[in-house]
Structure formats: C-alpha cells, structure tokens
Amino acid sequence: MAEQKQDVLQVRNLKAYYQMAYFGVEREVRAVDDITMSIHENEVYGIAGESSSGKTSFIKVLAAAIRPPLRVVDGEVEFNFGGQKIDPNKASKEEVDAIRWSKLSYIMQGSMSVLNPVRKIGRSFEDFAFKPMGLPRAEFNSRVAAHLERLKLSPNVLNAYPHELSGGMRQRVTIALATVCQPQFIIADEPTTALDVVVQKDVLSMIRTVQQEMRASVIFVTHDMSVHANITDRVGIIYAGRLVEEGPTRQLFAQPKHPYTAHLVASLPRIGDTRERPALEGRPPNLSDPPKGCRFHPRCPLATDRCKQENPPLVDMGEGHRVACFHTDKVKPLIELGQPKVTRMAEGAPA
Amino acid sequence: MNDILEVRNVTKRFGMGGVFGRNHITAVNDVSFTIEAEKPEIFTIVGESGSGKTTLARMILRLETPSEGEILFHGTRVDLRASRAERLKFMHEVQPVFQNPFEAFNPLKEVDRYLISTARTFLKLTKQSDIEQAMDDALQKVGLSYAEVKGRFAHELSGGQLQRVSIARALICNPTLLIADEPVSMVDASLRMAIVNLLKSLRDDFGVSVIYITHDLATAYYIADRIIIMQKGDVVEMGPARAVLDNPEHPYARLLKESVLSIDDAGYGDLDPATELMDQINKDRTGRTKMVTRDDGRLVRVAE
Ligand SMILES: Nc1ncnc2c1ncn2[C@@H]1O[C@H](COP(=O)(O)OP(=O)(O)OP(=O)(O)O)[C@@H](O)[C@H]1O
Ligand SMILES: Nc1ncnc2c1ncn2[C@@H]1O[C@H](COP(=O)(O)OP(=O)(O)OP(=O)(O)O)[C@@H](O)[C@H]1O
Ligand code: SF4
Ligand SMILES: [Mg+2]
Ligand SMILES: [Mg+2]
C-alpha cells in the first residue's frame, strides 16, 4: 500500500530575506528562514500560520515570483516535472515562462486585483490559456465555459470587465485561469477568502478533482483551518519564517505536537459558540530581530531555559510527522475532534 | 424616532459588458432596513458570492446611486452631488473598510499617507506628533504599530497586515457608522477574534454601529445583533442573528449553515457540492415571493 510517492518539489534549507537600506540603515526581514520540505505528486499540501509569518514570501520563492528586496540568500528549490528539473530562481526567464500556466500556476493573494481592468474576462482567458491549451477556437471556448460552470460562474462573465464582477466572482475567475490548463503544480495563496461557504465547497471540490485527474500537486495557503481540514492531505505550519510542524492532515489536527499548532487548531470558533476564546498572548515576533532559540518561546506556555537558547530542529516523529519543539511530549491537544461525517476520501484515496 | 440609517426599498440594476453590453442584472432587489441611533448594533450581511452585499454597502457609502428606492442618513437623503462640506461631514461619520485591501491602496502611495490624510482631514490635527499618536493608537487596536507601517507601500506588507491597516484607517476619525466589507478575511483566527472583539467594544463602549459583511457565520453568530441573508440580490431571511443562525428557515439559509466546513472531517474531505439542492432553490426563486414575519421577529421569504 505505501507506494513511495515521487517528489515533485524539493526545498532545501531555503532562506529568503527582504534586504533593504532605509535612510542608510540596513534592515533585513528574515521572512523565510531555513525551510526544508518536499511536495509529492498527487497531493494537496496546506500551509497555515500567523499573519505575517512568511507564508506568501515562501511561496513566492517557489513560484518564481520574487523581486527585490526579497532575495534567496541560501538553499535550493527544485521542481521535477517528469524528469525535467528546474530551479525557478536560477532558470532563465524563457525556461520559467515555458512552464508557467501549463505546468506551474500561481494564484496570488488578493489576486482578484491582478486582472487587467480594461480587458474583458474572455480576453484574459485567451491571453493566458489559448496557447498552452492548443485547442481549436470553438473547443477552447466550450472548454472555458464548462470550466467556469464548475465554479458556478455563468459564461456571461467572459463578456464582463473585472470591475463589473463581485469580489468572489473575480476570485473564482483567477482560480479558473490558473486551473483551466490543468497544470502539474498549483500554488494558491488564500484563493477562497471572498467566497460564501456553498460556493467555496464547489471551488474546493473542483480543485480537488482537477488535482486528482492530473495526479497534480497543490500548495494551498489559507488561514481557514476548516479548509485545510477538508482539502489537504498534509499540512505544514509556519511560525516566524520557519516550518515548525508538518504531518498528515488528520494526525496534525487530532494530535498536534507543537504548542503553536495546538493553539491554531483550537482557535477556530464554531457557530453557536459565544465563549471568548483565549487569544495567543503577545505579539508576532519581529522578523528583523527574531527571538533567540525557539522563536515561539516568548509566547509559549511550555517554554524552558533551553528553548530560550537553542533552536529546536525539525524532527521526524514517524509517519512523516515532523515537529520542531523540545517538549513535544508535554503538548496536549486543546480540543477533541469529533467523528468525521464521511470517509469517502480515505477509502477512495490513491495509496 | 431617530435613525442613523434608513435603507428604503433599494434596488440596483447594472448593465454588464461596458456601455454596449446587453446583459442586465439586478444586483440588489428591494432591500429595506433601518439602524436606530439609540441602539448601536452590529448588523451583519451574509450571503452568496455575487448577491449584492458590496453593492448595498457602496450605495450606503454614496459610491453608487440606487436605481430605485432611497437611503436616508439621519433622516436626510444621501445625495451624490452634495457640497464638499456635506460630503466631509458624511465621511466623518460613515467610514468604510473595503473588501479587498490589495485594491483599496494605491500601489504608488505609502500606506501611512492614507492614515495621515484621514487624521488631518477629520481630526483637524496639524502637529506631526499628534498625528503620529492618533495613527499609532488606531494601529495598536488592530495589533500593529506606526513603526511597523511607516513609509511602507502596500506590496511591502502581508495580506493580513494590509487588511488591518485599512481597519485602522477607518477607526482614526471615530465614525458613528462603520461599514466593514469582509474586514477579517485574511487574518488568522486569533487575530480575527481580536478584531471582532474590537468591533464589539466599538458598539458597547463607544456607541458605534457596524455593518459587518462576512462569509464567516461563526463570527457573525458571535457578535451580530441582527443578520440579513442575501441570495441573488434578494434578502431571503432577516432577523435576530442568533435565532436565525440557530435555526435558519429559508432553504438557502439552511444550506449555507450546513455547508460550513468542520475540522471534525480533518483528513476525510467533506467536499460534496450541493448542486441539486442549489438548483432547486434557484428554481423556486423564479416564482412570486413575499416576506412574512415570524413570532421571533424574523422575516423570511416564502412563495406567494
Ligand atoms: N516588499 C517587502 N519589503 C519588506 N518587508 C516585506 C515585504 N513584503 C513582505 N514583507 C514583510 O515580510 C513578512 C512576511 O510577510 P508575508 O507576506 O510573507 O506574510 P504572510 O505569512 O503571507 O502573512 P498574511 O497571512 O498576513 O498574508 C511581514 O512582516 C511583511 O511585512
Ligand atoms: N459596476 C458594476 N457593473 C456591472 N455589474 C456589477 C457592478 N458591480 C457589481 N455588479 C454585479 O452585481 C452583482 C452583485 O455584486 P456585489 O459585488 O454586490 O456582490 P457581493 O455580494 O459583494 O459578492 P462577493 O461576496 O463575491 O463579494 C454581481 O452579479 C456583479 O457582477
Ligand atoms: S521548543 Fe520550547 S518554546 Fe518552542 S514550542 Fe517547544 S516548548 Fe515551546
Ligand atoms: Mg500572505
Ligand atoms: Mg463583495
């Protein structure tokens, strides 16, 4: 059963900093600080973490979307598209352009604002998808319309300008653009923030289907832990520029091993809840001058002297559950998961 | 009776596809509600993507003119062609937080300049130190500080930071009505609760009314006094937030509640779309409908 899954992306000791000089004073924001991980084929990998912890910066590096002052200062990123290996930050612009949209697509955070305001939506589809898809015009048109339909958008939107669509409609248009060519690798940064929960389900289910049809890989960044719970196979938690925990989704939710993850999993309010939830004490660390040792120690209820001095390495605890904490044995889940409603994905899941 | 805001049978129709477009859509259809001055409240609008929530907010903010109906602010009609003094007075009292912070800020302008100009215009502050103090106070409320945003452009902040800057900007001039369109969609749950608690304290301690547009039913339940649920321009259900969310009656409202994803399903993926039910709901709405009042004070749209 445990077929070894192919790695499609490997990230090794990646460090990417914003390096700036403000009025002659050098400043460095260490947004991605020594991340090592890999993404398999045929999986959805979720990334969660505090606001401003470096999630967007990290995936920008992966998506070859960085520009100064953000620089890769160390480490490697390597995609492997069926034997074709490419480091998006070292490859030439032509090489990167050749894989964009058709193999690797990136849905930026707030991407509903990137649509060209003076071009009708239909034009944007032609600009991005017509060539990579290489279909006769009529077939292209009907394929696009059918794809929009899956996202509960009428083909009329092709005839509209971006400002004539609601926030959530534009968000779905960018998702449609990024998925219509059925790329091998999709990177999505908060792609469903403007969707109601009914449509969100349609969208997530479309992404899941396209992913499974292609045995593609998806990196899905969101703050919404319930979305992670339902669409991902594995989840990685980023805290202050570092990957602090990673594991199979069910396990990470049921048995978080890092105190920050335990907090995150329990922080989601539910309908019917009127209790105040304890917020995390203290402020997000300053990435120009992060705390020594474990970066979570100033806010961690379990912190000891060792935590203040040493940086806990990411350790594999078995079954691909990796954690960076000295005191995992003391971490207790803060809530208990209920029984799942369905078991479909577990049964149908390709090994 | 003294109302801050009265929305009276407001309808908005748009043509699509530019000036020559042939598709017409009714973005908002005959919506009415009032917010009373003596009873500051958090009035929540939830509903389908594309159901007219932002359009409704933009009409209240005078950024869009209703096709039918009218909107009264303190009993007078909100006029798009008002004098500058009147416009400023209105903006001092009614402040927006726009849906997508990436669109709300001009990429070529440092974000603190928005805060500075708000402090200058509405608080009439002139001394640099006073302005900075006012900015820092507002930013601290959303977990940021002036030092963190000083001189930064929108693209130099994370999504959640930017979203919080736009909330802070709206708070600077101490509005009486805050219109917040998905103000917490890009922040983590902890911060989200902190900001939602801030809205609550604005209401309870400062008498500010808030129109809170959101897709997050859990925070709506947590803070809202009243809720309206919209679908395709129509209000399908409206009433006391907890009563409605505990027990939604309209089929779309029920579907909405049922579709909330749960972490109990972690690793199993409960993603079956409710296509058939949705088709049925859409079919039913084509017939004649009317709003009826229930005992608990809610209004529900039913077939005539
Ligand atoms: N161009 C830039 N110059 C300097 N600092 C930047 C720049 N862009 C982002 N930062 C900083 O880098 C840090 C990480 O930002 P990033 O956007 O990666 O966070 P994030 O985890 O995606 O947060 P969110 O969930 O709020 O979107 C933040 O402190 C942010 O202010
Ligand atoms: N300027 C415009 N011109 C034409 N149509 C418009 C315009 N603005 C909005 N619409 C249409 O009006 C309808 C309602 O849009 P609105 O932005 O109010 O929805 P919303 O409820 O805020 O949705 P979301 O949750 O996705 O943000 C949509 O069908 C949209 O296409
Ligand atoms: S290493 Fe120490 S400070 Fe860091 S998370 Fe673990 S217990 Fe807390
Ligand atoms: Mg981000
Ligand atoms: Mg909207």
PDB file of N, CA and C in Angstrom, chain B residues 238-283:
ATOM      1  N   MET B 238     -34.088  37.549   7.443  1.00  0.00           N
ATOM      2  CA  MET B 238     -33.550  38.689   8.181  1.00  0.00           C
ATOM      3  C   MET B 238     -34.116  38.665   9.584  1.00  0.00           C
ATOM      4  N   GLY B 239     -33.285  38.909  10.573  1.00  0.00           N
ATOM      5  CA  GLY B 239     -33.807  38.919  11.934  1.00  0.00           C
ATOM      6  C   GLY B 239     -32.713  38.845  12.965  1.00  0.00           C
ATOM      7  N   PRO B 240     -33.104  38.523  14.219  1.00  0.00           N
ATOM      8  CA  PRO B 240     -32.121  38.416  15.298  1.00  0.00           C
ATOM      9  C   PRO B 240     -31.077  37.357  14.919  1.00  0.00           C
ATOM     10  N   ALA B 241     -29.805  37.733  15.004  1.00  0.00           N
ATOM     11  CA  ALA B 241     -28.758  36.886  14.428  1.00  0.00           C
ATOM     12  C   ALA B 241     -28.745  35.470  15.003  1.00  0.00           C
ATOM     13  N   ARG B 242     -28.816  35.373  16.321  1.00  0.00           N
ATOM     14  CA  ARG B 242     -28.680  34.028  16.886  1.00  0.00           C
ATOM     15  C   ARG B 242     -29.877  33.159  16.578  1.00  0.00           C
ATOM     16  N   ALA B 243     -31.062  33.742  16.649  1.00  0.00           N
ATOM     17  CA  ALA B 243     -32.260  32.960  16.321  1.00  0.00           C
ATOM     18  C   ALA B 243     -32.173  32.450  14.888  1.00  0.00           C
ATOM     19  N   VAL B 244     -31.783  33.343  13.976  1.00  0.00           N
ATOM     20  CA  VAL B 244     -31.731  32.955  12.568  1.00  0.00           C
ATOM     21  C   VAL B 244     -30.652  31.889  12.348  1.00  0.00           C
ATOM     22  N   LEU B 245     -29.485  32.100  12.930  1.00  0.00           N
ATOM     23  CA  LEU B 245     -28.401  31.141  12.674  1.00  0.00           C
ATOM     24  C   LEU B 245     -28.593  29.821  13.420  1.00  0.00           C
ATOM     25  N   ASP B 246     -29.235  29.882  14.579  1.00  0.00           N
ATOM     26  CA  ASP B 246     -29.513  28.634  15.285  1.00  0.00           C
ATOM     27  C   ASP B 246     -30.476  27.786  14.467  1.00  0.00           C
ATOM     28  N   ASN B 247     -31.399  28.463  13.813  1.00  0.00           N
ATOM     29  CA  ASN B 247     -32.483  27.755  13.174  1.00  0.00           C
ATOM     30  C   ASN B 247     -32.931  28.436  11.889  1.00  0.00           C
ATOM     31  N   PRO B 248     -32.083  28.450  10.873  1.00  0.00           N
ATOM     32  CA  PRO B 248     -32.462  29.154   9.648  1.00  0.00           C
ATOM     33  C   PRO B 248     -33.677  28.487   9.013  1.00  0.00           C
ATOM     34  N   GLU B 249     -34.528  29.324   8.398  1.00  0.00           N
ATOM     35  CA  GLU B 249     -35.755  28.753   7.854  1.00  0.00           C
ATOM     36  C   GLU B 249     -35.739  28.670   6.324  1.00  0.00           C
ATOM     37  N   HIS B 250     -35.272  29.701   5.665  1.00  0.00           N
ATOM     38  CA  HIS B 250     -35.240  29.691   4.201  1.00  0.00           C
ATOM     39  C   HIS B 250     -34.266  28.607   3.718  1.00  0.00           C
ATOM     40  N   PRO B 251     -34.643  27.876   2.659  1.00  0.00           N
ATOM     41  CA  PRO B 251     -33.779  26.775   2.198  1.00  0.00           C
ATOM     42  C   PRO B 251     -32.334  27.214   1.905  1.00  0.00           C
ATOM     43  N   TYR B 252     -32.160  28.422   1.334  1.00  0.00           N
ATOM     44  CA  TYR B 252     -30.780  28.852   1.068  1.00  0.00           C
ATOM     45  C   TYR B 252     -30.030  29.102   2.384  1.00  0.00           C
ATOM     46  N   ALA B 253     -30.720  29.713   3.337  1.00  0.00           N
ATOM     47  CA  ALA B 253     -30.091  29.982   4.630  1.00  0.00           C
ATOM     48  C   ALA B 253     -29.697  28.675   5.312  1.00  0.00           C
ATOM     49  N   ARG B 254     -30.569  27.681   5.168  1.00  0.00           N
ATOM     50  CA  ARG B 254     -30.260  26.370   5.762  1.00  0.00           C
ATOM     51  C   ARG B 254     -29.055  25.734   5.091  1.00  0.00           C
ATOM     52  N   LEU B 255     -29.038  25.810   3.758  1.00  0.00           N
ATOM     53  CA  LEU B 255     -27.924  25.237   3.015  1.00  0.00           C
ATOM     54  C   LEU B 255     -26.607  25.913   3.401  1.00  0.00           C
ATOM     55  N   LEU B 256     -26.689  27.228   3.561  1.00  0.00           N
ATOM     56  CA  LEU B 256     -25.495  27.989   3.922  1.00  0.00           C
ATOM     57  C   LEU B 256     -24.926  27.468   5.238  1.00  0.00           C
ATOM     58  N   LYS B 257     -25.798  27.300   6.206  1.00  0.00           N
ATOM     59  CA  LYS B 257     -25.318  26.839   7.504  1.00  0.00           C
ATOM     60  C   LYS B 257     -24.758  25.420   7.413  1.00  0.00           C
ATOM     61  N   GLU B 258     -25.461  24.570   6.658  1.00  0.00           N
ATOM     62  CA  GLU B 258     -24.993  23.184   6.539  1.00  0.00           C
ATOM     63  C   GLU B 258     -23.661  23.062   5.804  1.00  0.00           C
ATOM     64  N   SER B 259     -23.362  24.054   4.967  1.00  0.00           N
ATOM     65  CA  SER B 259     -22.162  23.944   4.149  1.00  0.00           C
ATOM     66  C   SER B 259     -20.891  24.381   4.870  1.00  0.00           C
ATOM     67  N   VAL B 260     -21.031  24.902   6.077  1.00  0.00           N
ATOM     68  CA  VAL B 260     -19.834  25.315   6.816  1.00  0.00           C
ATOM     69  C   VAL B 260     -18.960  24.088   7.057  1.00  0.00           C
ATOM     70  N   LEU B 261     -17.708  24.196   6.656  1.00  0.00           N
ATOM     71  CA  LEU B 261     -16.794  23.063   6.801  1.00  0.00           C
ATOM     72  C   LEU B 261     -16.404  22.885   8.258  1.00  0.00           C
ATOM     73  N   SER B 262     -16.188  21.639   8.630  1.00  0.00           N
ATOM     74  CA  SER B 262     -15.830  21.380  10.027  1.00  0.00           C
ATOM     75  C   SER B 262     -14.462  20.727  10.107  1.00  0.00           C
ATOM     76  N   ILE B 263     -13.724  21.031  11.166  1.00  0.00           N
ATOM     77  CA  ILE B 263     -12.427  20.371  11.312  1.00  0.00           C
ATOM     78  C   ILE B 263     -12.591  18.928  11.802  1.00  0.00           C
ATOM     79  N   ASP B 264     -13.815  18.574  12.210  1.00  0.00           N
ATOM     80  CA  ASP B 264     -14.035  17.169  12.576  1.00  0.00           C
ATOM     81  C   ASP B 264     -13.751  16.244  11.391  1.00  0.00           C
ATOM     82  N   ASP B 265     -13.932  16.778  10.185  1.00  0.00           N
ATOM     83  CA  ASP B 265     -13.707  15.965   8.992  1.00  0.00           C
ATOM     84  C   ASP B 265     -12.244  15.968   8.550  1.00  0.00           C
ATOM     85  N   ALA B 266     -11.373  16.490   9.396  1.00  0.00           N
ATOM     86  CA  ALA B 266      -9.958  16.613   9.021  1.00  0.00           C
ATOM     87  C   ALA B 266      -9.431  15.319   8.424  1.00  0.00           C
ATOM     88  N   GLY B 267      -8.869  15.424   7.221  1.00  0.00           N
ATOM     89  CA  GLY B 267      -8.266  14.272   6.574  1.00  0.00           C
ATOM     90  C   GLY B 267      -9.242  13.456   5.750  1.00  0.00           C
ATOM     91  N   TYR B 268     -10.542  13.766   5.864  1.00  0.00           N
ATOM     92  CA  TYR B 268     -11.518  12.973   5.114  1.00  0.00           C
ATOM     93  C   TYR B 268     -12.149  13.747   3.957  1.00  0.00           C
ATOM     94  N   GLY B 269     -12.177  15.058   4.089  1.00  0.00           N
ATOM     95  CA  GLY B 269     -12.617  15.850   2.960  1.00  0.00           C
ATOM     96  C   GLY B 269     -14.091  15.746   2.651  1.00  0.00           C
ATOM     97  N   ASP B 270     -14.881  16.567   3.339  1.00  0.00           N
ATOM     98  CA  ASP B 270     -16.306  16.606   3.080  1.00  0.00           C
ATOM     99  C   ASP B 270     -16.549  17.714   2.066  1.00  0.00           C
ATOM    100  N   LEU B 271     -16.423  17.393   0.775  1.00  0.00           N
ATOM    101  CA  LEU B 271     -16.491  18.447  -0.232  1.00  0.00           C
ATOM    102  C   LEU B 271     -17.584  18.242  -1.273  1.00  0.00           C
ATOM    103  N   ASP B 272     -18.543  17.365  -1.001  1.00  0.00           N
ATOM    104  CA  ASP B 272     -19.587  17.155  -1.999  1.00  0.00           C
ATOM    105  C   ASP B 272     -20.399  18.425  -2.209  1.00  0.00           C
ATOM    106  N   PRO B 273     -20.413  18.948  -3.417  1.00  0.00           N
ATOM    107  CA  PRO B 273     -21.190  20.166  -3.638  1.00  0.00           C
ATOM    108  C   PRO B 273     -22.680  19.865  -3.592  1.00  0.00           C
ATOM    109  N   ALA B 274     -23.455  20.881  -3.187  1.00  0.00           N
ATOM    110  CA  ALA B 274     -24.898  20.696  -3.042  1.00  0.00           C
ATOM    111  C   ALA B 274     -25.602  21.137  -4.314  1.00  0.00           C
ATOM    112  N   THR B 275     -25.169  20.604  -5.448  1.00  0.00           N
ATOM    113  CA  THR B 275     -25.646  21.118  -6.732  1.00  0.00           C
ATOM    114  C   THR B 275     -27.159  20.994  -6.900  1.00  0.00           C
ATOM    115  N   GLU B 276     -27.703  19.825  -6.584  1.00  0.00           N
ATOM    116  CA  GLU B 276     -29.139  19.625  -6.811  1.00  0.00           C
ATOM    117  C   GLU B 276     -29.996  20.552  -5.957  1.00  0.00           C
ATOM    118  N   LEU B 277     -29.614  20.623  -4.683  1.00  0.00           N
ATOM    119  CA  LEU B 277     -30.359  21.470  -3.764  1.00  0.00           C
ATOM    120  C   LEU B 277     -30.310  22.925  -4.240  1.00  0.00           C
ATOM    121  N   MET B 278     -29.144  23.339  -4.668  1.00  0.00           N
ATOM    122  CA  MET B 278     -28.970  24.706  -5.137  1.00  0.00           C
ATOM    123  C   MET B 278     -29.831  24.958  -6.379  1.00  0.00           C
ATOM    124  N   ASP B 279     -29.872  23.981  -7.288  1.00  0.00           N
ATOM    125  CA  ASP B 279     -30.710  24.132  -8.481  1.00  0.00           C
ATOM    126  C   ASP B 279     -32.177  24.303  -8.096  1.00  0.00           C
ATOM    127  N   GLN B 280     -32.597  23.503  -7.132  1.00  0.00           N
ATOM    128  CA  GLN B 280     -33.978  23.583  -6.671  1.00  0.00           C
ATOM    129  C   GLN B 280     -34.262  24.966  -6.080  1.00  0.00           C
ATOM    130  N   ILE B 281     -33.337  25.449  -5.258  1.00  0.00           N
ATOM    131  CA  ILE B 281     -33.524  26.762  -4.629  1.00  0.00           C
ATOM    132  C   ILE B 281     -33.622  27.841  -5.701  1.00  0.00           C
ATOM    133  N   ASN B 282     -32.772  27.738  -6.712  1.00  0.00           N
ATOM    134  CA  ASN B 282     -32.807  28.735  -7.776  1.00  0.00           C
ATOM    135  C   ASN B 282     -34.087  28.667  -8.595  1.00  0.00           C
ATOM    136  N   LYS B 283     -34.611  27.461  -8.733  1.00  0.00           N
ATOM    137  CA  LYS B 283     -35.856  27.306  -9.478  1.00  0.00           C
ATOM    138  C   LYS B 283     -37.010  27.942  -8.690  1.00  0.00           C
TER     139      LYS B 283
END
